[in-house]
Amino acid sequence: MWEEHCQFSMECISSYTPEDNNDENLNTSKEPEAEEKELRRRLQRNMTETKESENEAQCAPWRENACCTANTSAEAHEDNSYLYNFNWNHCGIMSKKCTNRCPAGAQCQKWTDVFPTAQSMCEKIWSNSYKYTTYRKDSGRCMQLWFEGQNPNKKVAEFYLNHGSRTEIAMKTSFTLSLAVLLLML
């Protein structure tokens, strides 16, 4: 859906040329800053003209228990977003021929070098916001990003609210047993 509306999509930004549009108000100067500013203006206009319900489609599964709005979804696709304080455009707008290439002097790393395991990717990619688990998807212990039907995450959240994590439960059990042994020794 996002590519369809061309809302701050890096692919769309990098592949856009003035010839692609018939808008007579388009600034066709050769100054990169003016072109970038005009492109951002056009993309912003496109975004505001898109119906909110279309933007919220990505949030629909969590609507009941989250603050996800069209703005949240749009912000996640912004180059400079306040979500996770991450700038998708941290290297500047790049042309197609520059995409997936390291800047001069920079050391390129394979994805597998940065995140060698599923666990490292899961736990490190968004500042330790997620915890890797070996539980099965249907265990009732794992949050699910995408699902059909009723939101299974409510029961997962209730479980951890009422029972805590396995580590917390183990620590409480260990403490209780240690306390019991100590009391028996008295």
mmCIF file of C-alpha atoms in Angstrom:
data_model
loop_
_atom_site.group_PDB
_atom_site.id
_atom_site.type_symbol
_atom_site.label_atom_id
_atom_site.label_comp_id
_atom_site.label_asym_id
_atom_site.label_seq_id
_atom_site.Cartn_x
_atom_site.Cartn_y
_atom_site.Cartn_z
ATOM 1 C CA MET A 1 0.000 0.000 0.000
ATOM 2 C CA TRP A 2 2.763 2.476 0.874
ATOM 3 C CA GLU A 3 4.562 2.090 -2.428
ATOM 4 C CA GLU A 4 1.243 2.563 -4.172
ATOM 5 C CA HIS A 5 0.854 5.999 -2.589
ATOM 6 C CA CYS A 6 4.556 6.856 -2.781
ATOM 7 C CA GLN A 7 4.713 8.088 0.792
ATOM 8 C CA PHE A 8 8.307 8.729 1.763
ATOM 9 C CA SER A 9 9.381 5.478 0.170
ATOM 10 C CA MET A 10 13.124 5.515 -0.485
ATOM 11 C CA GLU A 11 12.526 3.569 -3.682
ATOM 12 C CA CYS A 12 10.093 6.190 -4.859
ATOM 13 C CA ILE A 13 12.308 9.102 -3.859
ATOM 14 C CA SER A 14 15.392 7.707 -5.529
ATOM 15 C CA SER A 15 13.616 6.746 -8.743
ATOM 16 C CA TYR A 16 11.577 9.938 -9.140
ATOM 17 C CA THR A 17 12.391 12.311 -11.979
ATOM 18 C CA PRO A 18 10.581 15.527 -12.980
ATOM 19 C CA GLU A 19 9.649 13.916 -16.305
ATOM 20 C CA ASP A 20 7.582 11.374 -14.369
ATOM 21 C CA ASN A 21 5.056 14.043 -13.491
ATOM 22 C CA ASN A 22 2.963 16.497 -15.452
ATOM 23 C CA ASP A 23 2.611 18.966 -12.570
ATOM 24 C CA GLU A 24 3.468 22.374 -13.999
ATOM 25 C CA ASN A 25 4.239 23.679 -10.501
ATOM 26 C CA LEU A 26 7.119 21.242 -10.124
ATOM 27 C CA ASN A 27 10.429 22.958 -9.519
ATOM 28 C CA THR A 28 12.697 21.644 -12.281
ATOM 29 C CA SER A 29 15.823 23.530 -11.275
ATOM 30 C CA LYS A 30 19.018 21.522 -11.257
ATOM 31 C CA GLU A 31 19.839 22.488 -7.656
ATOM 32 C CA PRO A 32 19.672 19.251 -5.625
ATOM 33 C CA GLU A 33 18.382 21.012 -2.493
ATOM 34 C CA ALA A 34 15.520 22.643 -4.409
ATOM 35 C CA GLU A 35 14.625 19.345 -6.083
ATOM 36 C CA GLU A 36 14.672 17.530 -2.745
ATOM 37 C CA LYS A 37 12.526 20.214 -1.098
ATOM 38 C CA GLU A 38 10.000 20.100 -3.933
ATOM 39 C CA LEU A 39 9.884 16.323 -3.891
ATOM 40 C CA ARG A 40 9.256 16.300 -0.154
ATOM 41 C CA ARG A 41 6.483 18.883 -0.602
ATOM 42 C CA ARG A 42 4.836 16.682 -3.216
ATOM 43 C CA LEU A 43 5.168 13.538 -1.130
ATOM 44 C CA GLN A 44 3.741 15.306 1.916
ATOM 45 C CA ARG A 45 0.796 16.545 -0.148
ATOM 46 C CA ASN A 46 0.226 13.025 -1.408
ATOM 47 C CA MET A 47 0.299 11.711 2.136
ATOM 48 C CA THR A 48 -2.227 14.215 3.440
ATOM 49 C CA GLU A 49 -4.543 13.530 0.502
ATOM 50 C CA THR A 50 -4.560 9.802 1.276
ATOM 51 C CA LYS A 51 -7.499 8.724 3.411
ATOM 52 C CA GLU A 52 -6.609 8.116 7.037
ATOM 53 C CA SER A 53 -8.345 4.733 6.962
ATOM 54 C CA GLU A 54 -5.893 3.577 4.276
ATOM 55 C CA ASN A 55 -2.919 4.683 6.374
ATOM 56 C CA GLU A 56 -4.310 2.990 9.449
ATOM 57 C CA ALA A 57 -4.613 -0.375 7.705
ATOM 58 C CA GLN A 58 -1.213 -1.372 9.050
ATOM 59 C CA CYS A 59 -2.391 -0.599 12.590
ATOM 60 C CA ALA A 60 -5.785 -2.300 12.316
ATOM 61 C CA PRO A 61 -4.831 -5.552 14.078
ATOM 62 C CA TRP A 62 -3.806 -3.626 17.220
ATOM 63 C CA ARG A 63 -6.444 -0.882 17.148
ATOM 64 C CA GLU A 64 -8.170 -2.159 20.297
ATOM 65 C CA ASN A 65 -5.073 -2.105 22.529
ATOM 66 C CA ALA A 66 -2.714 0.412 20.966
ATOM 67 C CA CYS A 67 -2.284 4.053 20.110
ATOM 68 C CA CYS A 68 -1.509 3.267 16.487
ATOM 69 C CA THR A 69 -2.952 5.923 14.190
ATOM 70 C CA ALA A 70 -2.441 7.012 10.612
ATOM 71 C CA ASN A 71 0.193 9.385 11.992
ATOM 72 C CA THR A 72 2.033 6.532 13.736
ATOM 73 C CA SER A 73 2.071 4.530 10.541
ATOM 74 C CA ALA A 74 3.195 7.535 8.482
ATOM 75 C CA GLU A 75 5.901 8.387 11.040
ATOM 76 C CA ALA A 76 7.294 4.863 10.756
ATOM 77 C CA HIS A 77 7.858 5.540 7.060
ATOM 78 C CA GLU A 78 9.396 9.009 7.497
ATOM 79 C CA ASP A 79 13.058 9.511 6.689
ATOM 80 C CA ASN A 80 13.494 11.420 9.960
ATOM 81 C CA SER A 81 11.225 9.700 12.436
ATOM 82 C CA TYR A 82 10.894 10.105 16.178
ATOM 83 C CA LEU A 83 10.007 6.428 16.438
ATOM 84 C CA TYR A 84 13.091 4.708 17.857
ATOM 85 C CA ASN A 85 14.978 7.925 17.063
ATOM 86 C CA PHE A 86 16.068 6.410 13.745
ATOM 87 C CA ASN A 87 16.713 8.339 10.552
ATOM 88 C CA TRP A 88 16.093 6.122 7.520
ATOM 89 C CA ASN A 89 17.808 8.726 5.383
ATOM 90 C CA HIS A 90 20.931 8.943 7.544
ATOM 91 C CA CYS A 91 23.194 8.877 4.498
ATOM 92 C CA GLY A 92 21.147 11.351 2.439
ATOM 93 C CA ILE A 93 18.870 10.618 -0.491
ATOM 94 C CA MET A 94 20.643 8.177 -2.749
ATOM 95 C CA SER A 95 20.158 7.508 -6.434
ATOM 96 C CA LYS A 96 19.328 3.992 -7.624
ATOM 97 C CA LYS A 97 22.902 3.376 -8.764
ATOM 98 C CA CYS A 98 24.170 4.193 -5.261
ATOM 99 C CA THR A 99 21.667 2.072 -3.354
ATOM 100 C CA ASN A 100 23.154 -0.881 -1.472
ATOM 101 C CA ARG A 101 26.701 0.424 -1.793
ATOM 102 C CA CYS A 102 28.915 1.493 1.071
ATOM 103 C CA PRO A 103 30.182 5.087 1.218
ATOM 104 C CA ALA A 104 33.839 5.584 0.252
ATOM 105 C CA GLY A 105 36.107 4.612 3.127
ATOM 106 C CA ALA A 106 33.346 2.808 5.030
ATOM 107 C CA GLN A 107 33.584 -0.860 5.835
ATOM 108 C CA CYS A 108 30.711 -2.821 4.332
ATOM 109 C CA GLN A 109 29.290 -5.609 6.428
ATOM 110 C CA LYS A 110 26.963 -8.386 5.419
ATOM 111 C CA TRP A 111 23.644 -8.589 7.229
ATOM 112 C CA THR A 112 24.813 -11.901 8.683
ATOM 113 C CA ASP A 113 27.935 -10.231 10.083
ATOM 114 C CA VAL A 114 25.868 -7.581 11.851
ATOM 115 C CA PHE A 115 23.176 -10.034 12.988
ATOM 116 C CA PRO A 116 24.678 -13.548 12.864
ATOM 117 C CA THR A 117 21.643 -15.210 14.454
ATOM 118 C CA ALA A 118 17.906 -14.711 14.573
ATOM 119 C CA GLN A 119 18.285 -13.978 18.278
ATOM 120 C CA SER A 120 20.824 -11.191 17.752
ATOM 121 C CA MET A 121 18.652 -9.582 15.067
ATOM 122 C CA CYS A 122 15.496 -9.841 17.156
ATOM 123 C CA GLU A 123 17.058 -8.396 20.283
ATOM 124 C CA LYS A 124 19.387 -5.763 18.816
ATOM 125 C CA ILE A 125 17.694 -4.286 15.779
ATOM 126 C CA TRP A 126 15.305 -2.064 17.772
ATOM 127 C CA SER A 127 17.355 -1.253 20.858
ATOM 128 C CA ASN A 128 16.490 -4.409 22.817
ATOM 129 C CA SER A 129 12.753 -3.779 22.504
ATOM 130 C CA TYR A 130 12.140 -7.456 21.737
ATOM 131 C CA LYS A 131 13.283 -10.653 23.431
ATOM 132 C CA TYR A 132 14.050 -13.784 21.424
ATOM 133 C CA THR A 133 12.224 -16.906 22.517
ATOM 134 C CA THR A 134 12.027 -20.550 21.543
ATOM 135 C CA TYR A 135 8.310 -20.678 22.294
ATOM 136 C CA ARG A 136 6.084 -21.673 19.399
ATOM 137 C CA LYS A 137 3.895 -19.040 17.767
ATOM 138 C CA ASP A 138 0.734 -20.629 19.185
ATOM 139 C CA SER A 139 2.140 -21.089 22.715
ATOM 140 C CA GLY A 140 0.356 -18.067 24.151
ATOM 141 C CA ARG A 141 3.730 -16.700 25.308
ATOM 142 C CA CYS A 142 4.830 -14.856 22.138
ATOM 143 C CA MET A 143 3.640 -11.542 20.772
ATOM 144 C CA GLN A 144 2.705 -11.776 17.103
ATOM 145 C CA LEU A 145 3.171 -8.928 14.653
ATOM 146 C CA TRP A 146 0.657 -10.191 12.097
ATOM 147 C CA PHE A 147 -2.367 -12.337 12.730
ATOM 148 C CA GLU A 148 -5.861 -12.966 11.460
ATOM 149 C CA GLY A 149 -8.951 -12.874 13.605
ATOM 150 C CA GLN A 150 -8.831 -12.062 17.285
ATOM 151 C CA ASN A 151 -5.662 -10.434 18.631
ATOM 152 C CA PRO A 152 -3.657 -13.192 20.398
ATOM 153 C CA ASN A 153 -1.361 -10.626 22.026
ATOM 154 C CA LYS A 154 -3.902 -9.647 24.667
ATOM 155 C CA LYS A 155 -3.648 -13.076 26.315
ATOM 156 C CA VAL A 156 0.151 -12.977 26.072
ATOM 157 C CA ALA A 157 0.261 -9.572 27.773
ATOM 158 C CA GLU A 158 -2.134 -10.791 30.488
ATOM 159 C CA PHE A 159 0.036 -13.861 31.092
ATOM 160 C CA TYR A 160 3.180 -11.808 31.640
ATOM 161 C CA LEU A 161 1.287 -9.275 33.718
ATOM 162 C CA ASN A 162 -0.039 -12.011 36.004
ATOM 163 C CA HIS A 163 2.882 -14.432 35.983
ATOM 164 C CA GLY A 164 5.959 -12.486 34.964
ATOM 165 C CA SER A 165 8.663 -13.790 32.690
ATOM 166 C CA ARG A 166 10.246 -17.210 33.131
ATOM 167 C CA THR A 167 13.329 -15.545 34.603
ATOM 168 C CA GLU A 168 11.265 -13.636 37.153
ATOM 169 C CA ILE A 169 9.322 -16.779 38.076
ATOM 170 C CA ALA A 170 12.556 -18.767 38.453
ATOM 171 C CA MET A 171 14.085 -16.033 40.620
ATOM 172 C CA LYS A 172 10.987 -15.878 42.854
ATOM 173 C CA THR A 173 10.920 -19.679 43.168
ATOM 174 C CA SER A 174 14.629 -19.802 43.986
ATOM 175 C CA PHE A 175 14.258 -17.046 46.587
ATOM 176 C CA THR A 176 11.226 -18.767 48.149
ATOM 177 C CA LEU A 177 13.048 -22.109 48.352
ATOM 178 C CA SER A 178 16.146 -20.467 49.833
ATOM 179 C CA LEU A 179 14.011 -18.706 52.419
ATOM 180 C CA ALA A 180 12.205 -21.958 53.269
ATOM 181 C CA VAL A 181 15.514 -23.820 53.744
ATOM 182 C CA LEU A 182 16.825 -20.997 55.923
ATOM 183 C CA LEU A 183 13.690 -21.079 58.089
ATOM 184 C CA LEU A 184 13.918 -24.868 58.442
ATOM 185 C CA MET A 185 17.500 -24.544 59.629
ATOM 186 C CA LEU A 186 16.452 -22.218 62.451
#
